[in-house]
Short mmCIF file of C-alpha atoms in Angstrom, two decimals:
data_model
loop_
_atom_site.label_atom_id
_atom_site.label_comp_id
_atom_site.label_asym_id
_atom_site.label_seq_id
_atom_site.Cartn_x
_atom_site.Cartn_y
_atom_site.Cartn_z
CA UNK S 1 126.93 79.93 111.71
CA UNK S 2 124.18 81.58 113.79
CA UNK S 3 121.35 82.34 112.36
CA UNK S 4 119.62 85.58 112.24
CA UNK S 5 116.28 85.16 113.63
CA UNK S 6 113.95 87.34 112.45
CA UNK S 7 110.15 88.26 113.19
CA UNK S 8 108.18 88.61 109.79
CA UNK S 9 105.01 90.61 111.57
CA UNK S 10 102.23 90.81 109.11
CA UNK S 11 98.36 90.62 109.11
CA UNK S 12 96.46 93.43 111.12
CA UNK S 13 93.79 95.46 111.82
CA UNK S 14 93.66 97.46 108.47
CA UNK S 15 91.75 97.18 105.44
CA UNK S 16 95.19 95.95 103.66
CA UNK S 17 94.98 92.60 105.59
CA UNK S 18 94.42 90.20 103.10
CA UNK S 19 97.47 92.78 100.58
CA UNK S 20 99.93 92.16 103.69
CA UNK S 21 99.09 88.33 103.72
CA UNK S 22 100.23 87.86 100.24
CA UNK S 23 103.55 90.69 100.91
CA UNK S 24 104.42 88.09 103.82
CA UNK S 25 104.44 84.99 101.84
CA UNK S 26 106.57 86.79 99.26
CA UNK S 27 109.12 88.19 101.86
CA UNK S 28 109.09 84.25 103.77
CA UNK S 29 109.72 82.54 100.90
CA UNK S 30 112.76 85.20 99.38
CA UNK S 31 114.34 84.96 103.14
CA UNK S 32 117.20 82.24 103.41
CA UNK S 33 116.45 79.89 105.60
CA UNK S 34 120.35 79.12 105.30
CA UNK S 35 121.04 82.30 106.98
CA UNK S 36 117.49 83.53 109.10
CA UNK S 37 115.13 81.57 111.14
CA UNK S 38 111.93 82.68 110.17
CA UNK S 39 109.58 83.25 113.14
CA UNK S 40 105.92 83.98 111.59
CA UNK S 41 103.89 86.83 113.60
CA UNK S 42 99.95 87.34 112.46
CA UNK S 43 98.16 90.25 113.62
CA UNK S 44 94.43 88.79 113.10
CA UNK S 45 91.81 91.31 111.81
CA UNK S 46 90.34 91.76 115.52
CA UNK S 47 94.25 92.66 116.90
CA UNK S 48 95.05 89.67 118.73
CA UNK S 49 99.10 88.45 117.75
CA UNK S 50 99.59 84.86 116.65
CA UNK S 51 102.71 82.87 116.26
CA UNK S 52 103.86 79.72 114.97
CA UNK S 53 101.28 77.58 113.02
CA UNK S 54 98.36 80.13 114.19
CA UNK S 55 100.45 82.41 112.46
CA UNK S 56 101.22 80.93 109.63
CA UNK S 57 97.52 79.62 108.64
CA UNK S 58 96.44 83.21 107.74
CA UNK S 59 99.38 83.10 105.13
CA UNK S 60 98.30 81.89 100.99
CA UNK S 61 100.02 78.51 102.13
CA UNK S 62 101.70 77.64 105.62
CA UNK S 63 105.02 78.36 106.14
CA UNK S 64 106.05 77.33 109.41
CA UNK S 65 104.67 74.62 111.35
CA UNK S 66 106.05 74.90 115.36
CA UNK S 67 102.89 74.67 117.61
CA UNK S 68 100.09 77.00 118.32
CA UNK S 69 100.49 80.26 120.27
CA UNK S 70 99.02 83.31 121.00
CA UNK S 71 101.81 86.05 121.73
CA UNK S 72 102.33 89.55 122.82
CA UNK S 73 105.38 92.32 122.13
CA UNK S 74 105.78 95.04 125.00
CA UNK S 75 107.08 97.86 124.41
CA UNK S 76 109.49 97.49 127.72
CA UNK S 77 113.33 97.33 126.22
CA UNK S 78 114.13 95.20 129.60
CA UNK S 79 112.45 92.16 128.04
CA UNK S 80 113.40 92.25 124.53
CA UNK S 81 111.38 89.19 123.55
CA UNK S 82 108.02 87.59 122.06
CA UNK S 83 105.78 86.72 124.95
CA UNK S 84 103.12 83.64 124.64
CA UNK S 85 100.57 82.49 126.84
CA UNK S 86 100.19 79.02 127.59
CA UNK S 87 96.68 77.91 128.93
CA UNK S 88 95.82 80.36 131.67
CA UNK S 89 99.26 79.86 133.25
CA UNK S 90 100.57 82.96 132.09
CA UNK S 91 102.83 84.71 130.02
CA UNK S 92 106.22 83.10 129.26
CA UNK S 93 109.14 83.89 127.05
CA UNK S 94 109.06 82.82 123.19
CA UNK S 95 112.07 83.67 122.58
CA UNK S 96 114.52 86.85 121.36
CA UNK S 97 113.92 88.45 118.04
CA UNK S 98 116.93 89.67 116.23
CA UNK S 99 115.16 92.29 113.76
CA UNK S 100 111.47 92.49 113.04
CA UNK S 101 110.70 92.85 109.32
CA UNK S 102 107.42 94.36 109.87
CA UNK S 103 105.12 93.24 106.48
CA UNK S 104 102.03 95.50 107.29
CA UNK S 105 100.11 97.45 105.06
CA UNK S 106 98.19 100.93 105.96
CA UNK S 107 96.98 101.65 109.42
CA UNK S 108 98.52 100.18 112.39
CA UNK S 109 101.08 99.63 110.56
CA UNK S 110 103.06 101.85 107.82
CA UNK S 111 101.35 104.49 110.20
CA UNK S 112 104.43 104.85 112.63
CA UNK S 113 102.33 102.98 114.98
CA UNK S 114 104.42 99.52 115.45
CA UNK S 115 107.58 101.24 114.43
CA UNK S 116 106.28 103.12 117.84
CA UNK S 117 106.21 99.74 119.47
CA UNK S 118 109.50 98.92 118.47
CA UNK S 119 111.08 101.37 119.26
CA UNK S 120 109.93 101.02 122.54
CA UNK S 121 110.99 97.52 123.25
CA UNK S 122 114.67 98.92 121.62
CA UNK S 123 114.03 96.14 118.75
CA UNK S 124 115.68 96.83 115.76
CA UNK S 125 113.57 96.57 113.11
CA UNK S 126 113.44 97.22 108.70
CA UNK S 127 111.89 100.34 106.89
CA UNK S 128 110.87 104.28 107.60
CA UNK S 129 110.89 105.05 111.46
CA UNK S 130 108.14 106.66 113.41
CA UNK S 131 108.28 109.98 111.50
CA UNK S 132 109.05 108.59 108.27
CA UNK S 133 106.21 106.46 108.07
CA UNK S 134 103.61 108.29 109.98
CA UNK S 135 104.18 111.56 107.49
CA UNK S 136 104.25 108.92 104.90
CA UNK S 137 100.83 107.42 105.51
CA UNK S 138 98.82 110.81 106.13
CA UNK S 139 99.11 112.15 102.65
CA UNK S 140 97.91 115.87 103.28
CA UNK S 141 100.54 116.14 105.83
CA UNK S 142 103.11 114.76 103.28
CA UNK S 143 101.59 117.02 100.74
CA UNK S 144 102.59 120.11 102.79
CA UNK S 145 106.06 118.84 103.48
CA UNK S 146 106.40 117.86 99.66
CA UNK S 147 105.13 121.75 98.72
CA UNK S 148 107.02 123.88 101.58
CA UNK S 149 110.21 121.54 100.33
CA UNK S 150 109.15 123.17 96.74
CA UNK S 151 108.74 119.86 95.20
CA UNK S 152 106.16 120.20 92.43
CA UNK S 153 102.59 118.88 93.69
CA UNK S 154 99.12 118.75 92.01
CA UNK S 155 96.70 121.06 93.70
CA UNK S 156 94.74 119.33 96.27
CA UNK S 157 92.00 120.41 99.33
CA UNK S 158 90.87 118.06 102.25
CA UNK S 159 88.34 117.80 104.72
CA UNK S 160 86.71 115.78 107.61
CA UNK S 161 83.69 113.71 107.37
CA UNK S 162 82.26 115.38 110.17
CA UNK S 163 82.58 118.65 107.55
CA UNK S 164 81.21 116.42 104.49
CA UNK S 165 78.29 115.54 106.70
CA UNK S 166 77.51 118.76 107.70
CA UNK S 167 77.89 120.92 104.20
CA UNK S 168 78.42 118.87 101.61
CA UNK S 169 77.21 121.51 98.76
CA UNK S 170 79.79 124.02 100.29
CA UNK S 171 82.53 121.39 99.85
CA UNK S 172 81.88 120.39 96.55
CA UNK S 173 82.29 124.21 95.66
CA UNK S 174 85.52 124.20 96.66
CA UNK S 175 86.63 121.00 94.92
CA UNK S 176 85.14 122.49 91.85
CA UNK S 177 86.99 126.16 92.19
CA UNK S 178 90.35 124.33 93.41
CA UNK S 179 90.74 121.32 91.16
CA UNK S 180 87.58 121.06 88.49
CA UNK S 181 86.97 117.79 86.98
CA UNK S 182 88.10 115.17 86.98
CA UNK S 183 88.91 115.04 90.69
CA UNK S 184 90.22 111.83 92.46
CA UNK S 185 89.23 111.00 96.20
CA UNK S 186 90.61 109.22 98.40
CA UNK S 187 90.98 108.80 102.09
CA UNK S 188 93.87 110.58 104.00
CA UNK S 189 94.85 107.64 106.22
CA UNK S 190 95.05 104.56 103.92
CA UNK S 191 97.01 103.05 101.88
CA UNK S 192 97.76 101.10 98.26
CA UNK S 193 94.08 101.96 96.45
CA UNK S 194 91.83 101.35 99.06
CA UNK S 195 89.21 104.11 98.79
CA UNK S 196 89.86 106.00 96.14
CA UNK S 197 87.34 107.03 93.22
CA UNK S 198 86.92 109.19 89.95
CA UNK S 199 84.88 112.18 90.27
CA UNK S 200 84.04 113.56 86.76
CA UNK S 201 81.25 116.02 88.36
#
């Protein structure tokens, strides 16, 4: 039987970096190694893409061990594959990835941003698409598709930080005529509960 070989991509450039470390382990170690062959893919704090045991070193405990390798996906569908570079002699094939199970938690990631990528390079890959999880991760734009789909919300208001900056008084006005106290924070663009705080005045 052929396996299924599948890119776990996890790590990245979010606050959720160390979260998606731990998510990866958990989805490694409940894949069958019977029936996939696991090739690790860390996205390192700074952006640059790992593979193999480069990868795998960012992980709780190591995974994989196959060599060291830094790697690059392009979003060109002609190529299809994991691209590494060996020593200054260029960029050279790594091999075809069957699915990419991408394990990446808030920005540059459940954003719609490497489900962009994918996409791209016509790599199939699991979870939301582009929409799906870019609507997902800005949560006043799903608030106003959960309200004009008449799902029941609780009230909310949003602003910038260029707008906090500038009038904060006038702001906290309006959090006090539209919600009162207690209010809850947190920032538009991140995810799990990075961010958020209690208000009680």
């Amino acid at each position: 039987m052929t396996k299924i070989r599948v890119g776990v991509v996890f790590g990245g450039r979010s606050g959720e970096h160390e979260v998606s470390l731990k998510s990866a382990k958990s989805v490694i170690d409940a894949l069958d190694p019977e029936r996939y062959e696991i090739v690790p893919i860390a996205i390192t704090k700074e952006g640059r893409w790992l593979m193999s045991s480069d990868a795998t070193q960012l992980l709780p405990e190591a995974v994989v061990e196959s060599g060291d390798r830094e790697v690059a996906l392009f979003g060109d569908p002609t190529r299809g594959e994991i691209v590494r570079f060996e020593n200054g002699s260029g960029a050279v094939p790594a091999g075809s990835l069957d699915v990419v199970f991408p394990v990446l938690h808030g920005t540059f990631g459940e954003d719609g941003t490497i489900q962009g990528l994918l996409e791209l390079a016509s790599l199939p890959y699991v979870g939301s698409g582009v929409l799906g999880s870019a609507a997902g991760m800005d949560k006043v734009a799903m608030k106003r598709l959960f309200r004009d789909a008449g799902l029941p919300i609780v009230p909310f208001t949003y602003f910038l930080r260029s707008q906090w900056d500038a009038d904060r008084e006038r702001l906290l006005d309006t959090v006090e005529a539209e919600i009162g106290y207690p209010a809850f924070a947190k920032p538009a663009n991140l995810g799990s509960s990075v961010g958020i705080s209690k208000a009680v005045d």
